[in-house]
Short mmCIF file of C-alpha atoms and ligand atoms in Angstrom, two decimals:
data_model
loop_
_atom_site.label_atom_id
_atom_site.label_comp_id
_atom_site.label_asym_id
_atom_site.label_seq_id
_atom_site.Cartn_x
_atom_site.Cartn_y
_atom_site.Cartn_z
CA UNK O 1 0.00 0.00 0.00
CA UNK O 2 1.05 3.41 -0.94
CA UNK O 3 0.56 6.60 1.62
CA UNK O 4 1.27 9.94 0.85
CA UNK O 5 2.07 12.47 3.69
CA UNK O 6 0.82 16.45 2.72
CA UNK O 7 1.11 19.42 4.61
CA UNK O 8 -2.26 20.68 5.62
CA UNK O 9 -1.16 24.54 6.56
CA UNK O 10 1.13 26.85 5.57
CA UNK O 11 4.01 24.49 5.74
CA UNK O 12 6.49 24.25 8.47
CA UNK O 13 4.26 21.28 9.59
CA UNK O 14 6.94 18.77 10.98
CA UNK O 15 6.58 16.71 7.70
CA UNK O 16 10.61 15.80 7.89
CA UNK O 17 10.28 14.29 11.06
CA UNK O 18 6.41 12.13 10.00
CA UNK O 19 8.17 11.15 6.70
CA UNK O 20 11.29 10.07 8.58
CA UNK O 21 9.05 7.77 11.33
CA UNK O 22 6.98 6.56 8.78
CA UNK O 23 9.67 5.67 6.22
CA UNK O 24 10.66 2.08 8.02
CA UNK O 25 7.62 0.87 6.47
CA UNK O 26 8.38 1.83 2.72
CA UNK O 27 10.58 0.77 0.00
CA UNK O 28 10.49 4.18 -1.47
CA UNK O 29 10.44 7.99 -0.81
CA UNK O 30 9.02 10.23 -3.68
CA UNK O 31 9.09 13.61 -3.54
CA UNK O 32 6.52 15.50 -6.54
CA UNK O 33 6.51 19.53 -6.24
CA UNK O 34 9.00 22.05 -5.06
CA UNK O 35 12.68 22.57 -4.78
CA UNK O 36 15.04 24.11 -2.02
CA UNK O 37 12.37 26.27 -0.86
CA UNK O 38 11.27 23.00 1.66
CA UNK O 39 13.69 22.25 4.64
CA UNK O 40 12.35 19.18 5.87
CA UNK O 41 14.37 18.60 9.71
CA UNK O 42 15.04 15.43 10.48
CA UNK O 43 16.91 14.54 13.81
CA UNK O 44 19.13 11.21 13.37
CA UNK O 45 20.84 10.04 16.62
CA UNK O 46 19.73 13.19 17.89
CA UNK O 47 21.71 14.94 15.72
CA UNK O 48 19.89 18.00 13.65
CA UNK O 49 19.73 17.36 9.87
CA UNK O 50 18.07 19.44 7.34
CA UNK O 51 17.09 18.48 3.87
CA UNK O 52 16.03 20.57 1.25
CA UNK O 53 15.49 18.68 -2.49
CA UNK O 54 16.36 15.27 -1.25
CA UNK O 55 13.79 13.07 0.36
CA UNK O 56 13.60 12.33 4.34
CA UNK O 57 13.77 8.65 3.34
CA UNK O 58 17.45 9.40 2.73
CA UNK O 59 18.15 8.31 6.43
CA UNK O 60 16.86 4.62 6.03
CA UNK O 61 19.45 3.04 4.48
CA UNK O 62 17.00 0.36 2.87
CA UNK O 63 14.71 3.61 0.95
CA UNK O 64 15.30 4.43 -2.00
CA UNK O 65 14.63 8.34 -2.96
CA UNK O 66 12.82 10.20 -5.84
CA UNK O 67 13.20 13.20 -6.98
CA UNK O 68 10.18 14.16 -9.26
CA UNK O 69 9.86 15.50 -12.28
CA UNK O 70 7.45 18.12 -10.25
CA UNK O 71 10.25 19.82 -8.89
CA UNK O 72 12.70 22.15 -9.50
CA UNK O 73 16.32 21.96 -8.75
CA UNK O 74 19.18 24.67 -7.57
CA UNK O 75 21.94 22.06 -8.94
CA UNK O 76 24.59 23.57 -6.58
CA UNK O 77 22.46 23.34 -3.69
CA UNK O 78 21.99 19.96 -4.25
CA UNK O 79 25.50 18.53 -4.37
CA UNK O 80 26.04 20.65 -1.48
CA UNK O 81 23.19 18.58 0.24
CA UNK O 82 24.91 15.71 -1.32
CA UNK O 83 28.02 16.18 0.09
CA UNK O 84 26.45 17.41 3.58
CA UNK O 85 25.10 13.48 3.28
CA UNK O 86 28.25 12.13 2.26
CA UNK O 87 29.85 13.92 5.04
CA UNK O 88 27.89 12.03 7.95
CA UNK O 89 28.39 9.01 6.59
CA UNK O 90 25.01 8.76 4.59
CA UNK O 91 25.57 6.62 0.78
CA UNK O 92 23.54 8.10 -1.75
CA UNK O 93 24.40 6.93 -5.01
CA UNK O 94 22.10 3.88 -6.27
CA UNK O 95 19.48 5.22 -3.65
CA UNK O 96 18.67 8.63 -5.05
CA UNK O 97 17.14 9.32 -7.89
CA UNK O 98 16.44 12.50 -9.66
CA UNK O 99 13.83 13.12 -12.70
CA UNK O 100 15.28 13.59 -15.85
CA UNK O 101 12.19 16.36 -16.37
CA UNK O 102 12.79 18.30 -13.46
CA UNK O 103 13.72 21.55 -14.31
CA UNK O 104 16.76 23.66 -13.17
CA UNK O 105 16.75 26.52 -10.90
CA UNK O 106 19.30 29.38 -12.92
CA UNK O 107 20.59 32.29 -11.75
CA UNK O 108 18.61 34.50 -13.49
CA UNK O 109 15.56 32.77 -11.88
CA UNK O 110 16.61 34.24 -8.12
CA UNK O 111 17.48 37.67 -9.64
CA UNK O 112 14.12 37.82 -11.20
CA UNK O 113 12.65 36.87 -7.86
CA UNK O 114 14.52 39.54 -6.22
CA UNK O 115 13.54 42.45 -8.55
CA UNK O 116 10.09 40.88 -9.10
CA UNK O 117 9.68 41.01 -5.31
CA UNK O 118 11.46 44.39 -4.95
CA UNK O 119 8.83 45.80 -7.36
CA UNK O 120 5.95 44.63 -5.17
CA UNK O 121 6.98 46.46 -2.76
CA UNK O 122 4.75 46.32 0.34
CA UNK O 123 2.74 43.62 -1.59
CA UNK O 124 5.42 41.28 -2.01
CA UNK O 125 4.76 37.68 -1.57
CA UNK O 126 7.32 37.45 0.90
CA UNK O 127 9.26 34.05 -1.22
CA UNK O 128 12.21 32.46 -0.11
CA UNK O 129 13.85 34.36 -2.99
CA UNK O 130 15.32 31.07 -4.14
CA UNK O 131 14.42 31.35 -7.73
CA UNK O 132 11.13 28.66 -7.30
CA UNK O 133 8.95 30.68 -8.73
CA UNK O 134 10.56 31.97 -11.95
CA UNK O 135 11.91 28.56 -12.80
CA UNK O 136 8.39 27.25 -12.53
CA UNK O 137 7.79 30.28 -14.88
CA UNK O 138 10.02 28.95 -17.28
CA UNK O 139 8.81 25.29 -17.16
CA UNK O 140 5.08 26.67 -18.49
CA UNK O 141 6.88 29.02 -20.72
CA UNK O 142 8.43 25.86 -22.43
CA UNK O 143 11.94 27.11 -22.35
CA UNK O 144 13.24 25.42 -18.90
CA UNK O 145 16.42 23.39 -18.92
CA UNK O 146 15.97 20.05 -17.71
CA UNK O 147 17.97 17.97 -15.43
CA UNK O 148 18.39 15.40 -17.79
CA UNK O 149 20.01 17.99 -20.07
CA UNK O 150 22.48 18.65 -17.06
CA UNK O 151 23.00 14.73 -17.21
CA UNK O 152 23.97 14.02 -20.71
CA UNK O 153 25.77 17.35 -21.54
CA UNK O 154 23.68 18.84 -23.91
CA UNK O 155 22.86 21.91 -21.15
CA UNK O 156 25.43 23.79 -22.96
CA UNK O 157 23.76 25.08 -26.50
CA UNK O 158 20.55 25.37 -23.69
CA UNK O 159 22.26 27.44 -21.46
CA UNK O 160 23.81 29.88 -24.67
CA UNK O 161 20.52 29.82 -26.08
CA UNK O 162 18.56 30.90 -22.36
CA UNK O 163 21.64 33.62 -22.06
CA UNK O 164 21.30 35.36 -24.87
CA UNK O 165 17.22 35.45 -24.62
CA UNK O 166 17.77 37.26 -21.15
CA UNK O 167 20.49 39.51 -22.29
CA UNK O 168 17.77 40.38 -24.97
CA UNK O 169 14.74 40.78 -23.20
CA UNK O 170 16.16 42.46 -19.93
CA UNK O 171 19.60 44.56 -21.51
CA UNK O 172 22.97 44.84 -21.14
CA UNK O 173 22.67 45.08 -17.68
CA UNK O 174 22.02 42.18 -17.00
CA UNK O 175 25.58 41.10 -18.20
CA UNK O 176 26.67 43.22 -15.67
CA UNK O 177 24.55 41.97 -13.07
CA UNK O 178 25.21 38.07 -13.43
CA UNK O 179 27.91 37.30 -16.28
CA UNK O 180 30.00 36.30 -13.75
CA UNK O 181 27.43 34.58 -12.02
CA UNK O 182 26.52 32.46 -15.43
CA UNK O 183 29.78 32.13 -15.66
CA UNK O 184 30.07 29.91 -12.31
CA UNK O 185 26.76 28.16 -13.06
CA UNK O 186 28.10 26.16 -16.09
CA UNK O 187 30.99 25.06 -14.17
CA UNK O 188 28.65 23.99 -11.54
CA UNK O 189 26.59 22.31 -14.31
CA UNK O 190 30.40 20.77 -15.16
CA UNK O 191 30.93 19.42 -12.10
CA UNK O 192 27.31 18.18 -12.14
CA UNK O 193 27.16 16.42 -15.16
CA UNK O 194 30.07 14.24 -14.41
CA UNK O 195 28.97 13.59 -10.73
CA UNK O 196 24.80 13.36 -10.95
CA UNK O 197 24.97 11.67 -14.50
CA UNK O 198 23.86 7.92 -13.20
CA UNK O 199 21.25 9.75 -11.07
CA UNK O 200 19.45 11.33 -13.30
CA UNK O 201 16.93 9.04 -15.06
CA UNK O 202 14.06 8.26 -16.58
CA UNK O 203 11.63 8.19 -13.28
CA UNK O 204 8.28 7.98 -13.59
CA UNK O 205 9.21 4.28 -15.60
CA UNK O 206 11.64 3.39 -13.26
CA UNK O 207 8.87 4.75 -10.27
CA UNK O 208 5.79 2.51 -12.61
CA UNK O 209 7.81 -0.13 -12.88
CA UNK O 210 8.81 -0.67 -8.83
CA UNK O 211 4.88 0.13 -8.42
CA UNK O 212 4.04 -2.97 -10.32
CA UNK O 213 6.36 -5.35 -8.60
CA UNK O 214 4.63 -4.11 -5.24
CA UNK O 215 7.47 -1.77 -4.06
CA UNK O 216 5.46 0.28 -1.28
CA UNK O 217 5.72 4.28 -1.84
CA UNK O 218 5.74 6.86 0.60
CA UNK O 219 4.77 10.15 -1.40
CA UNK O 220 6.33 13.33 0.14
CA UNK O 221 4.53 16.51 0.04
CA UNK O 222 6.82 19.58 0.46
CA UNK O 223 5.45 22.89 1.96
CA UNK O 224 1.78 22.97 2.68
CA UNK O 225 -1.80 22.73 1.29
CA UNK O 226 -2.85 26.52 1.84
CA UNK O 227 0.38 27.36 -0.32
CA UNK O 228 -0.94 25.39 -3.51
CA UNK O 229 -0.40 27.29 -6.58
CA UNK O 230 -4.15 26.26 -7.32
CA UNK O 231 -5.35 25.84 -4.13
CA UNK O 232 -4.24 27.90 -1.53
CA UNK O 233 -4.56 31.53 -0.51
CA UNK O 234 -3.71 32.78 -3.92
CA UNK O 235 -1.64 35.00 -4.81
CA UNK O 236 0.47 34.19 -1.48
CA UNK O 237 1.21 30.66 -2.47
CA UNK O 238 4.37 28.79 -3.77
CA UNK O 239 4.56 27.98 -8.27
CA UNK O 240 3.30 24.44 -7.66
CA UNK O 241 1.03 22.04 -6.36
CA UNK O 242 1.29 21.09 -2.96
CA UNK O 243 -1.84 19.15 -1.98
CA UNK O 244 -2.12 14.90 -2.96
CA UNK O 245 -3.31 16.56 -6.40
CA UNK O 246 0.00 17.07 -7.76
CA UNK O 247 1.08 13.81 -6.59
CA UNK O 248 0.44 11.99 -10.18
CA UNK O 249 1.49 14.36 -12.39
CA UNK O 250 4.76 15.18 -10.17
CA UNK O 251 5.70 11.84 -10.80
CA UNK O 252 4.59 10.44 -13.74
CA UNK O 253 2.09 7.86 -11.84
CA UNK O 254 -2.07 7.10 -12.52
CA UNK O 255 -3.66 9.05 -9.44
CA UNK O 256 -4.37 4.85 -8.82
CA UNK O 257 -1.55 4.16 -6.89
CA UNK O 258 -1.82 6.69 -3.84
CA UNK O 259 -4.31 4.78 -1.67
CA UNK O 260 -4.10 6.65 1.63
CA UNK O 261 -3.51 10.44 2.43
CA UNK O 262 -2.47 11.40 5.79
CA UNK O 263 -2.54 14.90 6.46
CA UNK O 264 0.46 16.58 9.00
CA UNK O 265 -0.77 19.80 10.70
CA UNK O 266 0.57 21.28 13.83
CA UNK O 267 -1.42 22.23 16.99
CA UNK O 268 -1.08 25.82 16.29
CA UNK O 269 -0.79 27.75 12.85
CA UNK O 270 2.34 29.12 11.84
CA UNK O 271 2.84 31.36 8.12
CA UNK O 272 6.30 32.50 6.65
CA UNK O 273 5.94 35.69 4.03
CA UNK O 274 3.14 37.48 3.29
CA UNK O 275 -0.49 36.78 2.77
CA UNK O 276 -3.82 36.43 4.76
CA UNK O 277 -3.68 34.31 8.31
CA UNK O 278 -7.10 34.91 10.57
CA UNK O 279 -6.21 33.21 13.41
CA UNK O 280 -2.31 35.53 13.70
CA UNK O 281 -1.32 36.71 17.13
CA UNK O 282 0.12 39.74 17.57
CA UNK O 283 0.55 39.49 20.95
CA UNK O 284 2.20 38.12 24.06
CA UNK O 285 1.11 34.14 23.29
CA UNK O 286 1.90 35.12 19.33
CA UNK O 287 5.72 35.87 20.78
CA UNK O 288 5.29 32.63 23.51
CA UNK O 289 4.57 30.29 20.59
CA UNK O 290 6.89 31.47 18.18
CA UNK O 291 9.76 30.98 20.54
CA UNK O 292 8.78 27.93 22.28
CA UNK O 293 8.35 26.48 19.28
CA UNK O 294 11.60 27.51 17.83
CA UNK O 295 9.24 29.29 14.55
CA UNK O 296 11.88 30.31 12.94
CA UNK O 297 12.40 29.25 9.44
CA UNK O 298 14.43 26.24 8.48
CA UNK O 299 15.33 27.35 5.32
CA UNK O 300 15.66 31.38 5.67
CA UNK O 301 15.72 31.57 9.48
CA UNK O 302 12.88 34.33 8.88
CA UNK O 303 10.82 34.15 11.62
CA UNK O 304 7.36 32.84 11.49
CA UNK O 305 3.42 34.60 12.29
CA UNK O 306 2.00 32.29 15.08
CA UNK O 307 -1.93 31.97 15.60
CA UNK O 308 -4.54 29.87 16.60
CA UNK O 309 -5.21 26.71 15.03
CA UNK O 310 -7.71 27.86 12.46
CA UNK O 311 -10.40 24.60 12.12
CA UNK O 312 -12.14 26.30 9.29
CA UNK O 313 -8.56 26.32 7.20
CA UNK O 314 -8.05 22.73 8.18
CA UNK O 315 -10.88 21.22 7.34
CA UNK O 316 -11.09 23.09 4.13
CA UNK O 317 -7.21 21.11 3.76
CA UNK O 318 -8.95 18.04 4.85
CA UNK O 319 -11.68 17.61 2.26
CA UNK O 320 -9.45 18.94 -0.48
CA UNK O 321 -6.74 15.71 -0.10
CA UNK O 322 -9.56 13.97 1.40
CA UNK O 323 -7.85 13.01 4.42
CA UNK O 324 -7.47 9.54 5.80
CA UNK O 325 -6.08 11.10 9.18
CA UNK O 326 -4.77 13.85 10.44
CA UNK O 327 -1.03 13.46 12.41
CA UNK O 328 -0.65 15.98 15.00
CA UNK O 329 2.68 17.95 15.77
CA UNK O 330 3.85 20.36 18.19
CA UNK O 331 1.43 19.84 20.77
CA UNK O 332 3.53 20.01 23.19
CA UNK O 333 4.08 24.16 22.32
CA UNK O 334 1.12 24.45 23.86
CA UNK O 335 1.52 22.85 27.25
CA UNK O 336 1.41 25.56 30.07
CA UNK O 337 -0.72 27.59 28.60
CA UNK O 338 -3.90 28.78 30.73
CA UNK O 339 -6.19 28.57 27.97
CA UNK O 340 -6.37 27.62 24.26
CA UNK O 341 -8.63 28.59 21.37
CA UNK O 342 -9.55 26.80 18.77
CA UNK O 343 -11.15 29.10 15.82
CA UNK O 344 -14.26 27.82 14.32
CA UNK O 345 -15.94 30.04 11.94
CA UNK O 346 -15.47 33.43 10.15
CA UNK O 347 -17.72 35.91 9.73
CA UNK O 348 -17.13 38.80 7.06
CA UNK O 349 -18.81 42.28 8.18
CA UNK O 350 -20.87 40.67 11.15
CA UNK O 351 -22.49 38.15 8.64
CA UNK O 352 -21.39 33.92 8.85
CA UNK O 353 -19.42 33.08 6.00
CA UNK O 354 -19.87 29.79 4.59
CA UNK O 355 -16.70 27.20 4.41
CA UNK O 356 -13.27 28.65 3.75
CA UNK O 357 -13.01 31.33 1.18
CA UNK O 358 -9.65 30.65 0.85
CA UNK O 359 -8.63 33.74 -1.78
CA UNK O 360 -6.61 35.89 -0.50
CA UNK O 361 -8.35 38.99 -1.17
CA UNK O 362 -11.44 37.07 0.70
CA UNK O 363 -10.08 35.70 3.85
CA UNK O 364 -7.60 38.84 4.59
CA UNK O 365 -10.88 40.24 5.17
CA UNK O 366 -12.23 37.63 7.78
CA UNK O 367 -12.84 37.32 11.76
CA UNK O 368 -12.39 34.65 13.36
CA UNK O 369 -14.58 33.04 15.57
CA UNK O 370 -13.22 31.16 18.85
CA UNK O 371 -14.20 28.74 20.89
CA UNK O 372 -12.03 28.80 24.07
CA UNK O 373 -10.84 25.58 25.81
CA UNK O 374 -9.09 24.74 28.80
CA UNK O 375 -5.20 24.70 28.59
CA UNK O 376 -3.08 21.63 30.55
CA UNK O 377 -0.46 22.50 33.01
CA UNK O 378 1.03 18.84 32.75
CA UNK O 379 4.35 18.21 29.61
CA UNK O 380 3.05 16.25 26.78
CA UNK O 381 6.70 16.65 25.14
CA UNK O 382 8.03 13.21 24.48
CA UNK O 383 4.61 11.10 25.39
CA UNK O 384 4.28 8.24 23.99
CA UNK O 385 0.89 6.38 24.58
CA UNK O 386 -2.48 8.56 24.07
CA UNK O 387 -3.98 7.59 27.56
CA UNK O 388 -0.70 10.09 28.97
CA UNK O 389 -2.19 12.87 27.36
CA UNK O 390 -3.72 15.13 30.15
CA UNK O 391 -7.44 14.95 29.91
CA UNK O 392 -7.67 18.76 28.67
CA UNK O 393 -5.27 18.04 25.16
CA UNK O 394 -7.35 14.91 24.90
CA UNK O 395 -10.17 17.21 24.69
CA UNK O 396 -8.69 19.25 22.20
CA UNK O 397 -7.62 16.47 20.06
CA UNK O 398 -11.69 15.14 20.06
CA UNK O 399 -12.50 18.75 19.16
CA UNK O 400 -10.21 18.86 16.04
CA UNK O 401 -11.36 15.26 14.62
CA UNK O 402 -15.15 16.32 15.69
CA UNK O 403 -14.70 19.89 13.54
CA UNK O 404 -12.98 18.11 10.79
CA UNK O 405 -14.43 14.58 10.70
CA UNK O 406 -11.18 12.68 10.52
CA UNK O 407 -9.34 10.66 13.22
CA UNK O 408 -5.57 11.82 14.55
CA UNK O 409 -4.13 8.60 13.72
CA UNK O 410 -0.76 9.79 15.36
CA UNK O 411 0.86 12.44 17.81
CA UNK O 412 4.59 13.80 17.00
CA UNK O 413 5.93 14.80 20.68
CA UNK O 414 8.70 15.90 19.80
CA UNK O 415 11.25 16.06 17.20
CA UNK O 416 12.52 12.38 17.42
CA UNK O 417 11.36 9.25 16.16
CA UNK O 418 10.97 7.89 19.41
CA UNK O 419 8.79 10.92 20.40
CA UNK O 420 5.65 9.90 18.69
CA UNK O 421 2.39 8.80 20.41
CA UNK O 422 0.12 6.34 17.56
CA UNK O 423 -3.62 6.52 18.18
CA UNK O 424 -4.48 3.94 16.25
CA UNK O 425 -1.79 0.62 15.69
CA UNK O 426 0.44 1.59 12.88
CA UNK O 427 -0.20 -1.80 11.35
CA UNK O 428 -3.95 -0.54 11.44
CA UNK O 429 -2.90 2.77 10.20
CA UNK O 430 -0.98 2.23 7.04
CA UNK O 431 -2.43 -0.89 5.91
CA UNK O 432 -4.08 -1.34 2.47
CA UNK O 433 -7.80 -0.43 1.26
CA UNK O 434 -9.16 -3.47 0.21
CA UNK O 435 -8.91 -3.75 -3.38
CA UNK O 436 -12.29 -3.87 -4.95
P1 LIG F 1 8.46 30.47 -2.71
O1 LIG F 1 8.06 29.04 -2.57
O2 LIG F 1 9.89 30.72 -2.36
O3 LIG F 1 8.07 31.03 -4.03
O4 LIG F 1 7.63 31.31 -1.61
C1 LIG F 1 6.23 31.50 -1.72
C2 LIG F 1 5.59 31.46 -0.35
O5 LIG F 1 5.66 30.14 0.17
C3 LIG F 1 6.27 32.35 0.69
O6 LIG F 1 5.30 32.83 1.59
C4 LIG F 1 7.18 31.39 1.41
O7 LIG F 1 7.50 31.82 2.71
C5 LIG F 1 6.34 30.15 1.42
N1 LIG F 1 7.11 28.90 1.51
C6 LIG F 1 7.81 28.30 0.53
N2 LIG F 1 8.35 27.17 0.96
C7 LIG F 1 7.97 27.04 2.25
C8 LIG F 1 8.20 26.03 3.23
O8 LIG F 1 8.84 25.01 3.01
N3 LIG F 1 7.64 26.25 4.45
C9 LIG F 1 6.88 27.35 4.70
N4 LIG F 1 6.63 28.31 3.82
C10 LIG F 1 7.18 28.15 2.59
#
């Protein structure tokens, strides 16, 4: 059976640590959207690790790892990540594998980003200015350079051809700018070529092909549902598709073989960048949950908005993977706190509003609605049986699978494997849907 694992907020969910735990049961870890905007944190003999393209199966030793053709790639940042692997002792080659459709991140794609951001001014999007976005750009606009290009050296009339468009469309200055820069991006796409070469392949056959000899897949979802290019709070999203839709066509797979979603979504909300968040705290517990919880961004270090959990968001995230479970980080941030709200409706100028209207332009213009529970005083960092849970975060577990309609089928503690409470027997958990 074949599980995927989504992010159901913002991102920032604790999916590096869920895919990590749930990767002893799998034979493979594919990863469909996204690039180096993701740092999925991973804590191996409680040592800190964070990845960024590359898979969080890349701990087991027995996983093997897929990189989509979904994704985009920043080349040097990968064999940097590579070589931060290599460096701890983790073997990579014959267990990664990297789309020979997935497109490159340039240079020109992060200066873009910057000016393109720079010329939003106070409406910026507030991107990890890591060139996601205009690379995606380029992959619709039918003029990306592949990764299977990088592989079997024919990047280089590519890269002349991509140069001289720029240089064209944006001036001279951009010579200027990033010659130099272009310059050290083909040597890094040099170095690549001869290093990545056997990684590179074909993978959605090689992925179709495992799938029909029963290899079980873990699908990886990178940043979060609410940050879907098509689904989230649009325009303040990331350039691809983050929810179980994008799973197929990030791989190369029938939508067939994913035949249980789990959903990872933290106790609290958390947003890096801009765009609407209801439930945001400006205040004292805003501060209290942003540094208990160490909200600080794994891949920019910006720090993150803290809020409520926002029910009405999450259920909206629920129905649109449909669900299968929800696994629960983080609620340990929590502990200590006198009271905790849960938010569970919006109303726009006094009136109800119906579901999630999940545009931007829409939901900036929300209140939320709060229903108030009972904090705990007791630690639920580290527990690892549900009946430990004081009675009070109990209670606020039964609230979130009453609001949403799907069961927590598992508690993250804490960052470590070991830290994880199930709620329902793994076996139970990830075992197959009868086949009809
Ligand atoms: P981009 O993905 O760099 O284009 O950024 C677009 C939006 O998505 C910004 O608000 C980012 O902060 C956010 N974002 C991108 N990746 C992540 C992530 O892995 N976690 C949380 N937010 C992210």
């Amino acid at each position: 059976m074949n599980v995927a694992v989504v992010g159901l907020q913002w991102g920032d969910e604790g999916k590096g640590k869920v895919v990590d735990l749930l990767a002893e049961h799998f034979d493979i870890v594919a990863r469909y959207q996204g690039g180096h905007n993701a740092g999925h944190t991973v804590y191996r003999d409680g040592q800190k690790f964070v990845v960024h393209h590359i898979p969080a199966g890349i701990f087991h030793p027995h996983v093997q790892n897929v990189m989509g053709n979904g994704m985009v790639v920043d080349v040097e940042a990968l064999l940097e990540e590579i070589a931060a692997l290599e460096a701890v002792g983790v073997a990579w080659r014959g267990r990664l594998w990297v789309s020979d459709r997935a497109h490159v991140i340039t240079p020109v794609h992060r200066w873009l980003e910057t000016r393109e951001e720079d010329f939003r001014g106070c409406h910026s999007i507030g991107t990890t200015r890591r060139g996601i976005g205009p690379a995606y750009e380029d992959k619709y606009g039918r003029r990306g350079l592949l990764m299977g290009q990088v592989a079997d050296g024919s990047w280089r009339s590519q890269v002349e051809w991509l140069w001289d468009r720029y240089v064209r469309l944006f001036g001279p200055s951009l010579s200027s700018a990033l010659g130099a820069e272009w310059d050290r991006f083909q040597t890094v796409l040099e170095r690549a070529e001869a290093y990545l070469a056997d990684a590179v392949i074909q993978t959605d056959l090689w992925l179709r092909e495992r799938l029909r000899q029963g290899a079980r897949v873990l699908f990886e979802g990178a940043q979060g549902t609410l940050l879907d290019v098509d689904h989230g709070t649009y325009p303040f999203v990331t350039s691809s598709h983050c929810s179980a839709g994008g799973i197929s066509s990030g791989l190369g797979i029938s939508p067939r073989w994913v035949h249980r979603v789990f959903g990872v979504a933290k106790a609290y909300c958390t947003r890096v960048g801009a765009g609407p968040f209801p439930t945001e705290l400006h205040d004292e517990v805003g501060q209290y949950l942003r540094e208990r919880g160490a909200e600080y961004g794994a891949t920019t270090g910006r720090p993150r908005r803290c809020g409520w959990l926002d029910l009405v968001a999450l259920k909206y995230a629920c129905d649109l993977n449909d669900v299968d479970g929800i696994i629960l980080t983080k609620l340990d941030i929590l502990d200590g706190l006198p009271r905790v709200r849960l938010c569970v409706g919006y109303t726009l100028n006094g009136q109800p509003v119906e579901g999630c209207p999940v545009r931007a332009d829409r939901l900036a213009r929300v209140e939320p609605v709060y229903e108030d529970w009972p904090g705990w005083s007791a630690s639920t960092y580290g527990v690892t049986r549900p009946e430990d849970l004081p009675e009070a975060a109990r209670a606020y577990i039964r609230r979130i699978e009453e609001y949403t309609g799907r069961p927590v089928v598992l508690l993250s503690s804490g960052p470590q494997r070991h830290e994880t409470a199930w709620f329902r027997p793994p076996d139970e958990v990830l075992q197959p849907h009868p086949r009809p």
